[in-house]
Each structure stands twice: as C-alpha cells, then as structure tokens.
Amino acid sequence: MKAVIIMGSERDVEFCREVAKYLKILEVNYEFRVASAHKTPEKVLTVLREFEKENAVYVTVAGRSNALSAFVDANTSKPVIACPPYSEKYGGTDVFSSLRVP
C-alpha cells in the first residue's frame, strides 16, 4: 500500500513531514504531491490518475475550507483521509473543516 499525501500548498510541507513520520513507523510507503482544488484542479485530477492503478490511499492536507479533501473524494473510489493542519490563526477550527464540507 502507498499513501499519497496531497497538500494544497507548499506551506504545508512541514506538517506533511510530520504525517510521514507516522507512516514510516507503520512501514507505509508515501509520496508527496502539491495540488490545490481551488487554484490547480486539473493538477489534482492528474495526481489521481497517476495512482489510479495502485493500491493507494490519499491523505489530504488543506486548511480553512478544505475543498481539497472533498474534491479528491468526489473523484476517486480510493480511501481519502482528511488531515487539516492545526492553525493558531483560526483558533484550531480548521480541524473541523472536513466535517463542514459537503
């Protein structure tokens, strides 16, 4: 199995490295990709096509509206795990973003 960690912005790379630490412990291979549901939706779809034939799970890292998680989930039959980074700026409310997105 492979985890494909899709971050909405390069700014999320440090948080993604923390996620990757736990994947290493579990001996799960992973790859990072940067693609935004808002700014580069075609790139997100390209990433999904890239891993279509693999045994993969997607870990989406995006805060605020968390459109990335919903967009990925709507375009794949593979599991999607929303993992929004904690943000002091928004009082930690980003952790609820995956619950608010339809």
PDB file of C-alpha atoms in Angstrom:
ATOM      1  CA  MET A   1       0.000   0.000   0.000  1.00  0.00           C
ATOM      2  CA  LYS A   2       1.059   3.546  -0.666  1.00  0.00           C
ATOM      3  CA  ALA A   3      -0.118   6.783   0.899  1.00  0.00           C
ATOM      4  CA  VAL A   4      -0.277   9.744  -1.431  1.00  0.00           C
ATOM      5  CA  ILE A   5      -0.070  12.898   0.643  1.00  0.00           C
ATOM      6  CA  ILE A   6      -1.621  15.743  -1.321  1.00  0.00           C
ATOM      7  CA  MET A   7      -1.054  19.179   0.147  1.00  0.00           C
ATOM      8  CA  GLY A   8      -2.907  22.227  -1.060  1.00  0.00           C
ATOM      9  CA  SER A   9       0.155  24.440  -0.717  1.00  0.00           C
ATOM     10  CA  GLU A  10       3.938  24.184  -0.314  1.00  0.00           C
ATOM     11  CA  ARG A  11       3.396  25.924   3.036  1.00  0.00           C
ATOM     12  CA  ASP A  12       2.001  22.641   4.359  1.00  0.00           C
ATOM     13  CA  VAL A  13       5.200  20.646   3.750  1.00  0.00           C
ATOM     14  CA  GLU A  14       6.381  20.679   7.388  1.00  0.00           C
ATOM     15  CA  PHE A  15       3.035  19.351   8.581  1.00  0.00           C
ATOM     16  CA  CYS A  16       3.178  16.675   5.865  1.00  0.00           C
ATOM     17  CA  ARG A  17       6.619  15.619   7.056  1.00  0.00           C
ATOM     18  CA  GLU A  18       5.107  15.043  10.494  1.00  0.00           C
ATOM     19  CA  VAL A  19       2.406  12.853   8.929  1.00  0.00           C
ATOM     20  CA  ALA A  20       5.120  10.965   7.042  1.00  0.00           C
ATOM     21  CA  LYS A  21       6.946  10.146  10.306  1.00  0.00           C
ATOM     22  CA  TYR A  22       3.987   8.047  11.401  1.00  0.00           C
ATOM     23  CA  LEU A  23       3.667   6.393   8.014  1.00  0.00           C
ATOM     24  CA  LYS A  24       7.328   5.349   8.290  1.00  0.00           C
ATOM     25  CA  ILE A  25       6.661   3.799  11.698  1.00  0.00           C
ATOM     26  CA  LEU A  26       3.813   1.818  10.125  1.00  0.00           C
ATOM     27  CA  GLU A  27       6.082   0.895   7.190  1.00  0.00           C
ATOM     28  CA  VAL A  28       3.748   2.538   4.693  1.00  0.00           C
ATOM     29  CA  ASN A  29       5.376   3.970   1.571  1.00  0.00           C
ATOM     30  CA  TYR A  30       4.340   7.501   0.742  1.00  0.00           C
ATOM     31  CA  GLU A  31       4.754  10.244  -1.818  1.00  0.00           C
ATOM     32  CA  PHE A  32       4.139  13.972  -1.576  1.00  0.00           C
ATOM     33  CA  ARG A  33       2.254  15.984  -4.168  1.00  0.00           C
ATOM     34  CA  VAL A  34       1.248  19.663  -4.181  1.00  0.00           C
ATOM     35  CA  ALA A  35      -2.046  20.490  -5.874  1.00  0.00           C
ATOM     36  CA  SER A  36      -4.841  22.886  -4.984  1.00  0.00           C
ATOM     37  CA  ALA A  37      -8.529  22.188  -5.534  1.00  0.00           C
ATOM     38  CA  HIS A  38      -9.078  25.936  -5.969  1.00  0.00           C
ATOM     39  CA  LYS A  39      -6.033  27.000  -7.995  1.00  0.00           C
ATOM     40  CA  THR A  40      -4.979  23.851  -9.868  1.00  0.00           C
ATOM     41  CA  PRO A  41      -7.896  21.380 -10.001  1.00  0.00           C
ATOM     42  CA  GLU A  42      -6.559  19.777 -13.208  1.00  0.00           C
ATOM     43  CA  LYS A  43      -3.307  19.025 -11.401  1.00  0.00           C
ATOM     44  CA  VAL A  44      -5.268  17.289  -8.631  1.00  0.00           C
ATOM     45  CA  LEU A  45      -7.002  15.138 -11.247  1.00  0.00           C
ATOM     46  CA  THR A  46      -3.627  14.338 -12.823  1.00  0.00           C
ATOM     47  CA  VAL A  47      -2.332  13.134  -9.448  1.00  0.00           C
ATOM     48  CA  LEU A  48      -5.395  10.921  -9.024  1.00  0.00           C
ATOM     49  CA  ARG A  49      -4.904   9.422 -12.491  1.00  0.00           C
ATOM     50  CA  GLU A  50      -1.225   8.813 -11.705  1.00  0.00           C
ATOM     51  CA  PHE A  51      -2.119   6.489  -8.821  1.00  0.00           C
ATOM     52  CA  GLU A  52      -5.349   5.057 -10.245  1.00  0.00           C
ATOM     53  CA  LYS A  53      -3.982   1.538 -10.754  1.00  0.00           C
ATOM     54  CA  GLU A  54      -2.061   1.384  -7.475  1.00  0.00           C
ATOM     55  CA  ASN A  55      -3.182   0.185  -4.079  1.00  0.00           C
ATOM     56  CA  ALA A  56      -3.221   3.666  -2.585  1.00  0.00           C
ATOM     57  CA  VAL A  57      -4.884   5.838  -0.003  1.00  0.00           C
ATOM     58  CA  TYR A  58      -4.974   9.625  -0.228  1.00  0.00           C
ATOM     59  CA  VAL A  59      -4.096  11.837   2.723  1.00  0.00           C
ATOM     60  CA  THR A  60      -5.247  15.377   2.010  1.00  0.00           C
ATOM     61  CA  VAL A  61      -3.685  18.291   3.833  1.00  0.00           C
ATOM     62  CA  ALA A  62      -5.520  21.582   3.462  1.00  0.00           C
ATOM     63  CA  GLY A  63      -6.971  24.010   5.927  1.00  0.00           C
ATOM     64  CA  ARG A  64      -9.774  26.529   6.046  1.00  0.00           C
ATOM     65  CA  SER A  65     -12.403  25.415   3.521  1.00  0.00           C
ATOM     66  CA  ASN A  66     -10.681  22.042   2.984  1.00  0.00           C
ATOM     67  CA  ALA A  67     -12.078  21.813  -0.535  1.00  0.00           C
ATOM     68  CA  LEU A  68      -9.157  19.549  -1.437  1.00  0.00           C
ATOM     69  CA  SER A  69     -10.485  16.630   0.608  1.00  0.00           C
ATOM     70  CA  ALA A  70     -13.972  16.857  -0.880  1.00  0.00           C
ATOM     71  CA  PHE A  71     -12.601  17.281  -4.409  1.00  0.00           C
ATOM     72  CA  VAL A  72     -10.322  14.249  -4.105  1.00  0.00           C
ATOM     73  CA  ASP A  73     -13.085  12.161  -2.533  1.00  0.00           C
ATOM     74  CA  ALA A  74     -15.511  13.074  -5.314  1.00  0.00           C
ATOM     75  CA  ASN A  75     -13.037  11.952  -7.975  1.00  0.00           C
ATOM     76  CA  THR A  76     -11.746   8.634  -6.647  1.00  0.00           C
ATOM     77  CA  SER A  77     -13.040   5.379  -5.255  1.00  0.00           C
ATOM     78  CA  LYS A  78      -9.960   5.052  -3.033  1.00  0.00           C
ATOM     79  CA  PRO A  79      -9.965   5.964   0.663  1.00  0.00           C
ATOM     80  CA  VAL A  80      -9.382   9.635   1.475  1.00  0.00           C
ATOM     81  CA  ILE A  81      -8.172  10.749   4.892  1.00  0.00           C
ATOM     82  CA  ALA A  82      -8.575  14.466   5.569  1.00  0.00           C
ATOM     83  CA  CYS A  83      -5.769  15.722   7.767  1.00  0.00           C
ATOM     84  CA  PRO A  84      -6.081  19.506   8.060  1.00  0.00           C
ATOM     85  CA  PRO A  85      -3.139  21.196   9.790  1.00  0.00           C
ATOM     86  CA  TYR A  86      -3.793  22.903  13.094  1.00  0.00           C
ATOM     87  CA  SER A  87      -3.805  26.668  12.798  1.00  0.00           C
ATOM     88  CA  GLU A  88      -3.375  29.025  15.739  1.00  0.00           C
ATOM     89  CA  LYS A  89      -4.557  31.821  13.451  1.00  0.00           C
ATOM     90  CA  TYR A  90      -8.030  30.288  13.220  1.00  0.00           C
ATOM     91  CA  GLY A  91      -8.201  29.056  16.797  1.00  0.00           C
ATOM     92  CA  GLY A  92      -7.899  25.422  15.765  1.00  0.00           C
ATOM     93  CA  THR A  93     -11.208  25.453  13.910  1.00  0.00           C
ATOM     94  CA  ASP A  94      -9.512  24.022  10.794  1.00  0.00           C
ATOM     95  CA  VAL A  95      -9.700  20.579  12.384  1.00  0.00           C
ATOM     96  CA  PHE A  96     -13.471  20.712  11.855  1.00  0.00           C
ATOM     97  CA  SER A  97     -13.198  21.668   8.176  1.00  0.00           C
ATOM     98  CA  SER A  98     -13.681  18.104   6.950  1.00  0.00           C
ATOM     99  CA  LEU A  99     -16.962  17.918   8.855  1.00  0.00           C
ATOM    100  CA  ARG A 100     -18.354  21.117   7.355  1.00  0.00           C
ATOM    101  CA  VAL A 101     -17.585  20.382   3.710  1.00  0.00           C
ATOM    102  CA  PRO A 102     -20.438  18.604   1.939  1.00  0.00           C
TER     103      PRO A 102
END
